[in-house]
XYZ file of C-alpha atoms in Angstrom:
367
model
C 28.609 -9.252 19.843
C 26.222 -9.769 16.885
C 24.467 -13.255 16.885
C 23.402 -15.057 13.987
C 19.417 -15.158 13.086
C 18.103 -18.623 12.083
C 16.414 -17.453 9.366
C 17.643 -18.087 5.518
C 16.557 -15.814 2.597
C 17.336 -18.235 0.350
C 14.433 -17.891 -2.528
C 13.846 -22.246 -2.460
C 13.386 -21.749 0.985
C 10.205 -19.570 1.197
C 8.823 -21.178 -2.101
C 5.606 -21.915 0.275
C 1.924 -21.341 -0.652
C 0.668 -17.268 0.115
C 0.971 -16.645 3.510
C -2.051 -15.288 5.573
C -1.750 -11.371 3.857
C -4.830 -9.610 4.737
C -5.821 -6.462 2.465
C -4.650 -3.328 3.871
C -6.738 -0.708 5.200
C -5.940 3.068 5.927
C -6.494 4.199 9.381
C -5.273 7.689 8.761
C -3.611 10.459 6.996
C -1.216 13.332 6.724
C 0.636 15.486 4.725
C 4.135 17.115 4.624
C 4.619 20.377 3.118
C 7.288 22.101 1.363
C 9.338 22.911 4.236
C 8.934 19.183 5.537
C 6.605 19.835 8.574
C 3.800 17.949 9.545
C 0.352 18.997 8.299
C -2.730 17.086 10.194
C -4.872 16.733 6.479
C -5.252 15.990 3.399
C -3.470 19.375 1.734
C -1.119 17.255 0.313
C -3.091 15.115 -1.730
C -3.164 15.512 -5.890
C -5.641 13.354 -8.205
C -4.439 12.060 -11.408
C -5.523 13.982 -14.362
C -8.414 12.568 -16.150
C -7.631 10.727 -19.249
C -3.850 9.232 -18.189
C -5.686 5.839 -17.688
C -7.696 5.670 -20.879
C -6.282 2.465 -23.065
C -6.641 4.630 -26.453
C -4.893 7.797 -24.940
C -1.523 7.038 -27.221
C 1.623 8.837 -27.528
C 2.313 11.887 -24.851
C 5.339 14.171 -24.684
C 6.508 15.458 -21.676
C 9.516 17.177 -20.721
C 11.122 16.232 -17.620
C 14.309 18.950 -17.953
C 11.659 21.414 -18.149
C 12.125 23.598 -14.766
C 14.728 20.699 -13.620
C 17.149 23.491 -12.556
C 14.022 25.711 -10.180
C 13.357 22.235 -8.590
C 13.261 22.789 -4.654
C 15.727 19.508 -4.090
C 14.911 17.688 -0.131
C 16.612 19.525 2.721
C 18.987 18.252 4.657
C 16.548 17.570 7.804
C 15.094 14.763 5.595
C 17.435 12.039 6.553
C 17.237 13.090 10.580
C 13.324 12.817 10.245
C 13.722 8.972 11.768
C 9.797 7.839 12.682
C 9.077 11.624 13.536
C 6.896 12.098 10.844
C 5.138 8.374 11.163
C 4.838 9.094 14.923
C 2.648 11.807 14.767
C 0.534 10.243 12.300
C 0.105 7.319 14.874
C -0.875 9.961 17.758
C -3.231 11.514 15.324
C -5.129 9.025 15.104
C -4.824 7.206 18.274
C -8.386 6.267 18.853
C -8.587 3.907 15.843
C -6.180 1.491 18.370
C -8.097 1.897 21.595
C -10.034 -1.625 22.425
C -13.379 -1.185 24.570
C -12.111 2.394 24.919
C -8.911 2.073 26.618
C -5.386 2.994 25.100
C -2.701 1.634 27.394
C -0.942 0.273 23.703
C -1.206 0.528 20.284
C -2.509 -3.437 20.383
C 0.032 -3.259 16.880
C 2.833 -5.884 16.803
C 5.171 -3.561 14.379
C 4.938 -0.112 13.176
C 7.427 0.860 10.273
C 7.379 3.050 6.883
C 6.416 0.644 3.865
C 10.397 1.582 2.580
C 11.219 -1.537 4.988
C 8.597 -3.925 4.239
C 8.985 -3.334 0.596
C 12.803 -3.602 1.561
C 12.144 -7.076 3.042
C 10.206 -8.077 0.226
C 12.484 -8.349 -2.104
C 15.037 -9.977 -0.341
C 15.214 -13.039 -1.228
C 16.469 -11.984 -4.937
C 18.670 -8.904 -3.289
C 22.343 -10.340 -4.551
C 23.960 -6.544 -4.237
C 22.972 -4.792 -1.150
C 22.485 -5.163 2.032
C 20.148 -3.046 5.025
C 20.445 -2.501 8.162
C 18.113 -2.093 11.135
C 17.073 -0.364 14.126
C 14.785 -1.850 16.379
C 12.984 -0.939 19.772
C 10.574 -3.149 21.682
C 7.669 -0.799 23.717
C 4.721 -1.114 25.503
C 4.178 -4.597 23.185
C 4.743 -3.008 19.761
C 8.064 -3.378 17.804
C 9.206 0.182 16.297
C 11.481 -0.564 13.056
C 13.379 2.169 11.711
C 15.543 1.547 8.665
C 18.907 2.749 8.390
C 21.397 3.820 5.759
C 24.383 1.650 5.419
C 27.982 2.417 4.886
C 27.656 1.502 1.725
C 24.094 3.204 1.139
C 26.105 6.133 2.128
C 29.534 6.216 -0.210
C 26.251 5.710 -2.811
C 24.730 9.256 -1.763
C 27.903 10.966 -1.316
C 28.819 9.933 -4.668
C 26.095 10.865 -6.889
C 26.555 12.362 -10.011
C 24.752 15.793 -11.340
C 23.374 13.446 -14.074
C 22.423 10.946 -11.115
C 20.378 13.775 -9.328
C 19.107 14.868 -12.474
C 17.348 11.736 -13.008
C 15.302 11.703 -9.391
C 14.213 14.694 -10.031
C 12.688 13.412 -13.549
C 10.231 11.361 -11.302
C 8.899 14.137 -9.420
C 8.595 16.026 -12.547
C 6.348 13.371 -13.640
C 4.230 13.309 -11.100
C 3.568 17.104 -11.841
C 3.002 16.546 -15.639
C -0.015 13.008 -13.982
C -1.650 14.765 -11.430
C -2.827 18.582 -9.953
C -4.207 19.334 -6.499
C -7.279 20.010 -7.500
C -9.300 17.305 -9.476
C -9.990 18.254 -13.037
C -7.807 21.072 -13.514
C -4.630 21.012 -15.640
C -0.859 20.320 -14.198
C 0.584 24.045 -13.954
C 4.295 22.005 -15.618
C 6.267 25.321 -15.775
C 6.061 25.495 -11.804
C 9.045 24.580 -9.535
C 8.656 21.334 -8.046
C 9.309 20.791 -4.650
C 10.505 17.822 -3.565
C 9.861 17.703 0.077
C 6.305 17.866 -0.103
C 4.436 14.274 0.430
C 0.823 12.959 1.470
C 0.928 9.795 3.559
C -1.684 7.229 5.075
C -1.575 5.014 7.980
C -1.879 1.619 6.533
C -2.795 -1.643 8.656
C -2.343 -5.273 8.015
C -2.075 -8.373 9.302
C 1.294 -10.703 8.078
C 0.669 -14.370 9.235
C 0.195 -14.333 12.482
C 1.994 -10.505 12.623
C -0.047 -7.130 13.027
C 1.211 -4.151 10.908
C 1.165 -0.688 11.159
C 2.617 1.450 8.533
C 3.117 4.997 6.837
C 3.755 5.061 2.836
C 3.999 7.892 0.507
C 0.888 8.103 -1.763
C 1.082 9.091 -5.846
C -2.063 10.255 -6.277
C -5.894 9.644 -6.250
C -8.602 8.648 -8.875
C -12.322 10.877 -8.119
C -13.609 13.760 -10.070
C -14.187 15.574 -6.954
C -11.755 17.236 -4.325
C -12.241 15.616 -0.587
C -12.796 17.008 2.687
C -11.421 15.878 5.764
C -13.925 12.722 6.820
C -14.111 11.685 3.432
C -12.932 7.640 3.356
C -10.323 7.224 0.861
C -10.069 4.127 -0.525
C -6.875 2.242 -1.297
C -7.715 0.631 -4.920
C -8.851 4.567 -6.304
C -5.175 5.311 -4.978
C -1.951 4.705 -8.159
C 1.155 5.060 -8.375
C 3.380 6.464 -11.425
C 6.665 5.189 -12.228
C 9.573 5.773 -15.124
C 11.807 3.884 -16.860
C 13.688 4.094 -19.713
C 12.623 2.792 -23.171
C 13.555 -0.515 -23.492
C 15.804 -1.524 -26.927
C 17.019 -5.395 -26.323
C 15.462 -8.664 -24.832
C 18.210 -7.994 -22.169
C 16.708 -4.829 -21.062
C 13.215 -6.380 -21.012
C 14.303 -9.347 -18.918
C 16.106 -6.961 -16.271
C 13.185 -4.592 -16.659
C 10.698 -7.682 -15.086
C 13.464 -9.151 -13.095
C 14.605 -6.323 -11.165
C 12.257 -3.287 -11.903
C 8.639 -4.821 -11.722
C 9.933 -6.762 -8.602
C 10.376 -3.206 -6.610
C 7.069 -2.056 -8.287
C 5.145 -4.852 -7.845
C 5.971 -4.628 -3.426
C 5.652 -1.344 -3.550
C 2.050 -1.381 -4.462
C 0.641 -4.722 -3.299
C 1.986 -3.457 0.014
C -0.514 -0.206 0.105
C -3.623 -2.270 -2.241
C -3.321 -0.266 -5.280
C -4.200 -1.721 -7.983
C -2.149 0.340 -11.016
C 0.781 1.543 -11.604
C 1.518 4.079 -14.603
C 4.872 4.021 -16.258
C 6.114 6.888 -18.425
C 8.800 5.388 -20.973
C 10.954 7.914 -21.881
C 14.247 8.275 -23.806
C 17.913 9.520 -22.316
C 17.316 12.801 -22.607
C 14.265 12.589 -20.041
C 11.549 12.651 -22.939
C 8.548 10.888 -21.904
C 6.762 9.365 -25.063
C 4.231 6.983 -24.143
C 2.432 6.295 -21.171
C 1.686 2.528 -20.167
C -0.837 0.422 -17.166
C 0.504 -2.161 -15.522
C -2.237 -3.915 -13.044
C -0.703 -5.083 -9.899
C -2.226 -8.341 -9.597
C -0.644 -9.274 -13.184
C 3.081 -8.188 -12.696
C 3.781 -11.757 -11.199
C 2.678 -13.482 -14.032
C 5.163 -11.685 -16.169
C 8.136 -11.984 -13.529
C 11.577 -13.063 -14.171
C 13.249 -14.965 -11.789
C 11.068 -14.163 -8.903
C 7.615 -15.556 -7.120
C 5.316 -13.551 -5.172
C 4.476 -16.159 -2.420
C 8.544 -16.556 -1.815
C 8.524 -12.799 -1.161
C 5.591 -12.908 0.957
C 6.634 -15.907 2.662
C 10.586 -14.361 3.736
C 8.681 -11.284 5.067
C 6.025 -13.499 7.785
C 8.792 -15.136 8.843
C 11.159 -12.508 9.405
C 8.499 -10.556 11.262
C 7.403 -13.605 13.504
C 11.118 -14.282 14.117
C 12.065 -10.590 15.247
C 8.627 -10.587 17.431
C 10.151 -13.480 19.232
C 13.945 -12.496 19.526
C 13.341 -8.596 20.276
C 12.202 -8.890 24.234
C 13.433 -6.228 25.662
C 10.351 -3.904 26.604
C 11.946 -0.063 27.368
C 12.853 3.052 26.441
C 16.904 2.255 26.930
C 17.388 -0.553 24.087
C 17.995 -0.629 20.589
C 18.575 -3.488 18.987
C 20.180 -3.699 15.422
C 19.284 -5.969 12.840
C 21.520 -6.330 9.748
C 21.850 -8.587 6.517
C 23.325 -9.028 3.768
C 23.244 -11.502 0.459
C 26.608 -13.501 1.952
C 26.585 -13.338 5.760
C 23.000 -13.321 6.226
C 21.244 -12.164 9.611
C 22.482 -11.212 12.382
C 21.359 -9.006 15.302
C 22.843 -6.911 18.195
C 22.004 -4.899 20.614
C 23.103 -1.590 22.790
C 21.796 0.681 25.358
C 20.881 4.259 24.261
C 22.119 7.102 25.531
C 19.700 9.964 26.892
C 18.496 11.777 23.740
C 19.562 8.793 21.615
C 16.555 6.601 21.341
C 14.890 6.952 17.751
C 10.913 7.459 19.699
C 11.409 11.139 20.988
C 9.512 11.934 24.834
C 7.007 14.052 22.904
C 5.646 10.997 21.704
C 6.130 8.175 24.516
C 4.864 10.649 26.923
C 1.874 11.774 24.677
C 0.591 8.923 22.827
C -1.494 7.033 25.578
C -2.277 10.107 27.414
């Protein structure tokens, strides 16, 4: 029986000064090729092309349609990944969480993708949709895992042509901002695939909460290509966005209000500094490239504060380190809110083969 969370996400509620946020740091890497498996390096990375930042660079034209229909769309094994992906990052790198050169635990209060932290972010102005949890408590750390909800679902089973059409504009501009090798120019009139991904381990500390988590990157700012034991560094790291050119003082006001919200967590999460928008038109026409800098989009916010998004997340994260207990492989606790019934959380006992953190990795990790 599900049991009501004292916690409200009420926006006046959380209206506190900044909580304790320290800057993120990257404690490791990977990459995911085109057939979604796990690549120990940096082959996935791409650096923006040189130029897309300059102030002066004016009007571009790029055609997301073009090679829409050769686009290698995600396979279907993308929504059973769960933590795989995040898990073998963590083993990976497993040394960078040994203390006086022990490993007996990852000495991490939470490990999660940034999806859920950005996801928790923005909560307090969420008025549409709720998310839903899964949670497991072991060897100390909490292992979050966010999960599609019935209503998520109808929303994917029902998506237009037009619908799909328009992810795959955002991928396509990513291909027309940025080339695996720094310098050289996009090759647009290849198929994208969509599967493909470079991700770093990121770690913070949330109030009184340690985080570890994996996040997509966009690409990378140097004029040279890196090798593996080369430190990347999060503020050379952006992230490229689109949205549609904007006609009315109605569209700019939803544009800040609901838009630069998303954007805003997104980035602050990971420490990059810029974000690059492409405007484009209906017909997927980008015609003009615009910077925003992270640390400014609160400024220009509608209807939201940074501190009260900052604030919901340290206390839902102390509150679920104190409620979620139960340290073992057998239960999984779920956590679930929504904009009218607010939190509440359950819990039920996996079956064998169930549990969301496979034996490759509880029986390999502290090896």
């Amino acid at each position: 029986m599900p049991i009501p969370l004292p916690l409200s996400s009420h926006p006046e509620d959380h209206d506190l000064p900044f909580p304790i946020f320290r800057q993120p740091t990257i404690v490791g890497h990977f990459s995911l090729d085109g057939g979604r498996r796990f690549l120990p390096d940096m082959t996935g990375l791409n650096y923006l092309v040189r130029g897309m930042l300059d102030p002066d660079r004016g009007k571009v034209r790029f055609d997301l349609n073009r090679g829409v229909r050769k686009a290698v769309k995600a396979i279907p094994s993308k929504s059973e990944e769960r933590l795989d992906h995040l898990l073998r990052g963590l083993m990976l790198n497993r040394e960078k969480f040994a203390v006086e050169g022990e490993l007996r635990s990852l000495h991490t209060d939470i490990v999660c993708f940034r999806g859920l932290l950005t996801t928790l972010l923005c909560s307090p102005y969420e008025r549409r949709e709720g998310w839903e949890l899964h949670v497991a408590r072991w060897r100390g750390t909490l292992y979050i895992m966010q999960v599609d909800t019935e209503q998520r679902k109808r929303s994917r089973n029902e998506e237009t042509e037009r619908q799909r059409t328009m992810s795959s504009w955002g991928f396509k501009f990513e291909q027309y901002m940025s080339t695996p090798t720094p310098d050289h120019k996009p090759d647009t009139e290849a198929a994208v695939n969509e599967n493909e991904e470079f991700c770093c381990l990121f770690r913070t500390r949330v109030g009184g909460v340690s985080v570890v988590y994996g996040a997509e990157m966009d690409a990378y700012q140097t004029g040279r290509k890196l090798e593996e034991g080369d430190k990347l560094c999060t503020e050379k790291f952006v992230e490229m966005k689109t949205s549609r050119d904007m006609e009315s003082e109605r569209q700019e006001r939803n544009f800040r209000k609901f838009k630069l919200l998303k954007w805003w967590a997104q980035s602050f999460l990971v420490g990059t500094k810029q974000v690059i928008c492409g405007w484009r038109d209906d017909q997927g026409v980008v015609g003009r490239l615009e910077v925003f800098q992270v640390r400014d989009i609160p400024k220009t916010a509608v209807e939201w504060k940074a501190n009260t998004c900052a604030n919901f997340l340290s206390s839902f994260l102390s509150l679920l380190k104190t409620k979620v207990t139960t340290d073992d492989l057998t239960t999984i606790h779920r956590v679930t809110w929504d904009p009218w019934s607010g939190l509440q959380l359950s819990h039920w006992t996996a079956e064998p083969g169930e549990h969301f953190l496979p034996d490759w990795y509880t029986q390999g990790v502290f090896r």
